[in-house]
Amino acid sequence: MTVRRTLLTLALCGTLLSSSAAAEASHTSARAQPGRAYSYGPHPRQTVTVYGARGPALVVLHGGSWARDTDWSGPARWFAARGFTVYEADYRLSSDAVWSAQRADVLAALRWVARREGPGAARPLLLGSSAGGHLAVSVGAYGDGRAYTRGVVALSPVASPYRAWRDGTAPGAPAQRRALARAAKRLAGCDPDRAGRPCRERWGDLGAASHASGARDAPLYLVHSEGDFVPPAHSADLAAAQRRAGLRDVTVRTLPGASHGGALLKERGLAADVLRWLRGHARQPRGH
């Protein structure tokens, strides 16, 4: 946890604080929000770091191709300074366990957050980036997704790891997509072209759209850039599946440029829009 507390802090904190949303609570510095780590399970990676002490619960899931940690302490502090209790959650990586251990970890973290928040507390919101975005949209569509979270913001979500594998193994695929294809294969623990039924079922389970159930699932706010190496089609396909199933509260945005994951929060106005969406869904009555 402590090793990954520097990179995105430097990359994102300054930009976020200079955005239009930074005018709010300008007397409160993001750096003034200390974090405290807790364990939600026995594995060393099953930890959450908590920022802030009041306000709606927001669980943050980092990216890193399911294979490495990335630092989200900067954005976590930023959201905490704006009225959220932020839980930056780690989870087992693909080197620790294959799918669906990562989804199980997020669900366990959400149960831990619910116990800490106490009886009667609203379900937390989820914010995930890249591979963490995949986990966020997967949990939001798993079973009764609304039972776990009030809403999901996903930045460059790899909503379909199979699409990522297919795109990255296509002739002429760029290096980032090839790397993501290898990461998806490690997560699944098998090659979809060379394995039997259990492997194919695991690849199917990896896709968030395969669990879409419409109104039972969590509202979605999905963002990519036009040149994202995780293309907007990931979210477009998930949104279409959810809308066909009856989920109305779905927003998909495609921004100019090639920013990916947390870097999207640097884009003009997006941090303020995400903040507005989260606040709006935090205020929704219980049962929504």
Tab-separated table of C-alpha atoms in Angstrom, residues 58-239:
chain	number	residue	atom	x	y	z
A	58	LEU	CA	-17.160	5.992	-1.784
A	59	VAL	CA	-15.113	2.860	-2.543
A	60	VAL	CA	-12.227	3.422	-4.969
A	61	LEU	CA	-10.751	0.544	-7.015
A	62	HIS	CA	-7.371	1.102	-8.624
A	63	GLY	CA	-6.292	-0.111	-12.054
A	64	GLY	CA	-3.084	-1.815	-13.109
A	65	SER	CA	-4.189	-4.584	-15.511
A	66	TRP	CA	-5.260	-6.731	-12.533
A	67	ALA	CA	-1.517	-7.343	-12.102
A	68	ARG	CA	-0.064	-4.399	-10.167
A	69	ASP	CA	-0.982	-1.687	-7.704
A	70	THR	CA	-1.431	1.903	-8.795
A	71	ASP	CA	-1.641	4.858	-6.448
A	72	TRP	CA	-5.061	6.441	-5.965
A	73	SER	CA	-4.350	8.153	-2.654
A	74	GLY	CA	-4.360	11.599	-4.293
A	75	PRO	CA	-7.845	11.354	-5.807
A	76	ALA	CA	-9.053	9.571	-2.656
A	77	ARG	CA	-7.974	12.544	-0.551
A	78	TRP	CA	-9.510	14.924	-3.073
A	79	PHE	CA	-12.932	13.273	-2.847
A	80	ALA	CA	-12.630	13.053	0.936
A	81	ALA	CA	-11.995	16.803	1.061
A	82	ARG	CA	-15.293	17.243	-0.767
A	83	GLY	CA	-17.459	15.408	1.693
A	84	PHE	CA	-17.027	11.672	1.092
A	85	THR	CA	-15.712	8.946	3.341
A	86	VAL	CA	-13.382	7.288	0.852
A	87	TYR	CA	-12.332	3.654	1.051
A	88	GLU	CA	-9.408	2.933	-1.248
A	89	ALA	CA	-9.638	-0.840	-1.626
A	90	ASP	CA	-6.938	-3.256	-2.703
A	91	TYR	CA	-7.672	-6.736	-4.003
A	92	ARG	CA	-5.825	-9.872	-4.974
A	93	LEU	CA	-3.956	-9.552	-8.250
A	94	SER	CA	-3.848	-12.068	-11.069
A	95	SER	CA	-0.522	-13.298	-9.689
A	96	ASP	CA	-2.332	-14.158	-6.443
A	97	ALA	CA	-5.456	-15.812	-7.849
A	98	VAL	CA	-7.422	-16.112	-11.080
A	99	TRP	CA	-10.913	-14.788	-11.625
A	100	SER	CA	-13.332	-14.561	-9.846
A	101	ALA	CA	-11.234	-13.954	-6.719
A	102	GLN	CA	-11.013	-10.234	-7.543
A	103	ARG	CA	-14.780	-9.800	-7.668
A	104	ALA	CA	-15.101	-11.765	-4.433
A	105	ASP	CA	-12.593	-9.387	-2.823
A	106	VAL	CA	-14.548	-6.296	-3.866
A	107	LEU	CA	-17.748	-7.813	-2.499
A	108	ALA	CA	-15.957	-8.634	0.761
A	109	ALA	CA	-14.617	-5.077	0.958
A	110	LEU	CA	-18.128	-3.708	0.437
A	111	ARG	CA	-19.432	-5.908	3.258
A	112	TRP	CA	-16.641	-4.610	5.499
A	113	VAL	CA	-17.514	-1.026	4.587
A	114	ALA	CA	-21.195	-1.704	5.356
A	115	ARG	CA	-20.291	-3.011	8.816
A	116	ARG	CA	-18.065	-0.011	9.495
A	117	GLU	CA	-20.691	2.449	8.296
A	118	GLY	CA	-23.229	0.865	10.622
A	119	PRO	CA	-26.877	-0.225	10.481
A	120	GLY	CA	-29.073	1.924	8.304
A	121	ALA	CA	-26.199	3.476	6.363
A	122	ALA	CA	-26.654	3.918	2.621
A	123	ARG	CA	-24.896	1.539	0.303
A	124	PRO	CA	-21.528	2.888	-0.873
A	125	LEU	CA	-20.753	4.332	-4.270
A	126	LEU	CA	-18.043	2.770	-6.442
A	127	LEU	CA	-15.359	4.457	-8.536
A	128	GLY	CA	-12.998	2.283	-10.561
A	129	SER	CA	-10.261	2.928	-13.088
A	130	SER	CA	-9.318	0.622	-15.977
A	131	ALA	CA	-9.044	-2.872	-14.435
A	132	GLY	CA	-10.623	-1.405	-11.310
A	133	GLY	CA	-13.369	-0.082	-13.566
A	134	HIS	CA	-13.942	-3.631	-14.760
A	135	LEU	CA	-14.345	-4.748	-11.155
A	136	ALA	CA	-16.687	-1.857	-10.397
A	137	VAL	CA	-19.039	-2.521	-13.331
A	138	SER	CA	-18.856	-6.252	-12.669
A	139	VAL	CA	-19.994	-5.837	-9.067
A	140	GLY	CA	-22.636	-3.323	-10.120
A	141	ALA	CA	-24.158	-5.958	-12.410
A	142	TYR	CA	-23.594	-9.039	-10.268
A	143	GLY	CA	-26.839	-10.517	-8.972
A	144	ASP	CA	-28.757	-7.608	-7.470
A	145	GLY	CA	-26.095	-5.014	-8.138
A	146	ARG	CA	-28.062	-2.299	-6.361
A	147	ALA	CA	-27.805	-4.331	-3.174
A	148	TYR	CA	-24.044	-3.675	-3.181
A	149	THR	CA	-23.717	-0.128	-4.483
A	150	ARG	CA	-25.816	2.976	-5.162
A	151	GLY	CA	-23.925	3.763	-8.356
A	152	VAL	CA	-20.752	3.116	-10.343
A	153	VAL	CA	-18.348	5.561	-11.958
A	154	ALA	CA	-15.889	3.748	-14.223
A	155	LEU	CA	-12.996	5.428	-16.021
A	156	SER	CA	-11.789	3.437	-19.043
A	157	PRO	CA	-13.377	0.225	-17.738
A	158	VAL	CA	-12.234	-3.012	-19.361
A	159	ALA	CA	-15.872	-4.069	-19.335
A	160	SER	CA	-15.154	-7.064	-21.573
A	161	PRO	CA	-11.788	-8.727	-20.952
A	162	TYR	CA	-12.587	-11.050	-23.864
A	163	ARG	CA	-12.836	-8.027	-26.176
A	164	ALA	CA	-9.513	-6.837	-24.757
A	165	TRP	CA	-7.963	-10.237	-25.517
A	166	ARG	CA	-9.446	-10.283	-29.023
A	167	ASP	CA	-8.336	-6.726	-29.789
A	168	GLY	CA	-4.861	-7.328	-28.444
A	169	THR	CA	-4.273	-10.532	-30.390
A	170	ALA	CA	-5.417	-9.068	-33.706
A	171	PRO	CA	-2.697	-8.584	-36.346
A	172	GLY	CA	-1.034	-5.208	-35.981
A	173	ALA	CA	-2.424	-4.525	-32.508
A	174	PRO	CA	-0.509	-1.734	-30.718
A	175	ALA	CA	1.699	-2.583	-27.772
A	176	GLN	CA	-0.697	-1.402	-25.059
A	177	ARG	CA	-3.507	-3.573	-26.399
A	178	ARG	CA	-1.184	-6.560	-26.712
A	179	ALA	CA	-0.155	-6.084	-23.093
A	180	LEU	CA	-3.779	-5.830	-21.994
A	181	ALA	CA	-4.606	-9.040	-23.880
A	182	ARG	CA	-1.862	-10.848	-21.979
A	183	ALA	CA	-3.143	-9.396	-18.717
A	184	ALA	CA	-6.695	-10.575	-19.460
A	185	LYS	CA	-5.405	-14.068	-20.215
A	186	ARG	CA	-3.494	-14.144	-16.908
A	187	LEU	CA	-6.643	-13.039	-15.087
A	188	ALA	CA	-8.706	-15.798	-16.689
A	189	GLY	CA	-5.938	-18.335	-16.205
A	190	CYS	CA	-6.482	-19.861	-19.624
A	191	ASP	CA	-6.531	-19.172	-23.352
A	192	PRO	CA	-10.099	-18.861	-24.671
A	193	ASP	CA	-9.100	-20.435	-27.980
A	194	ARG	CA	-7.465	-23.526	-26.526
A	195	ALA	CA	-9.393	-24.528	-23.424
A	196	GLY	CA	-12.553	-26.397	-22.627
A	197	ARG	CA	-15.896	-25.459	-21.188
A	198	PRO	CA	-14.756	-24.293	-17.707
A	199	CYS	CA	-12.390	-21.815	-19.317
A	200	ARG	CA	-15.042	-20.516	-21.732
A	201	GLU	CA	-17.464	-20.089	-18.856
A	202	ARG	CA	-14.872	-18.125	-16.897
A	203	TRP	CA	-14.291	-15.806	-19.851
A	204	GLY	CA	-18.039	-15.330	-20.132
A	205	ASP	CA	-18.325	-14.565	-16.435
A	206	LEU	CA	-15.576	-11.946	-16.787
A	207	GLY	CA	-17.793	-9.801	-19.031
A	208	ALA	CA	-19.988	-7.384	-17.092
A	209	ALA	CA	-22.635	-7.417	-19.837
A	210	SER	CA	-23.185	-11.135	-19.277
A	211	HIS	CA	-24.733	-10.261	-15.897
A	212	ALA	CA	-26.837	-7.301	-17.029
A	213	SER	CA	-30.254	-7.396	-15.374
A	214	GLY	CA	-31.477	-3.855	-15.873
A	215	ALA	CA	-33.325	-2.257	-12.988
A	216	ARG	CA	-31.713	-4.635	-10.471
A	217	ASP	CA	-28.274	-3.269	-11.350
A	218	ALA	CA	-26.473	-0.136	-10.235
A	219	PRO	CA	-26.618	3.138	-12.191
A	220	LEU	CA	-23.592	3.695	-14.427
A	221	TYR	CA	-21.409	6.657	-15.387
A	222	LEU	CA	-18.841	5.416	-17.912
A	223	VAL	CA	-16.007	7.450	-19.453
A	224	HIS	CA	-13.381	6.831	-22.132
A	225	SER	CA	-11.351	8.990	-24.471
A	226	GLU	CA	-11.542	8.674	-28.250
A	227	GLY	CA	-7.993	7.325	-28.435
A	228	ASP	CA	-8.113	5.203	-25.282
A	229	PHE	CA	-6.330	1.868	-25.688
A	230	VAL	CA	-9.381	0.485	-23.869
A	231	PRO	CA	-11.792	1.647	-26.568
A	232	PRO	CA	-15.186	3.232	-25.864
A	233	ALA	CA	-16.847	0.128	-27.347
A	234	HIS	CA	-16.337	-1.583	-23.974
A	235	SER	CA	-18.746	0.830	-22.314
A	236	ALA	CA	-21.005	1.227	-25.332
A	237	ASP	CA	-21.680	-2.518	-25.411
A	238	LEU	CA	-22.254	-2.689	-21.652
A	239	ALA	CA	-24.596	0.304	-21.765
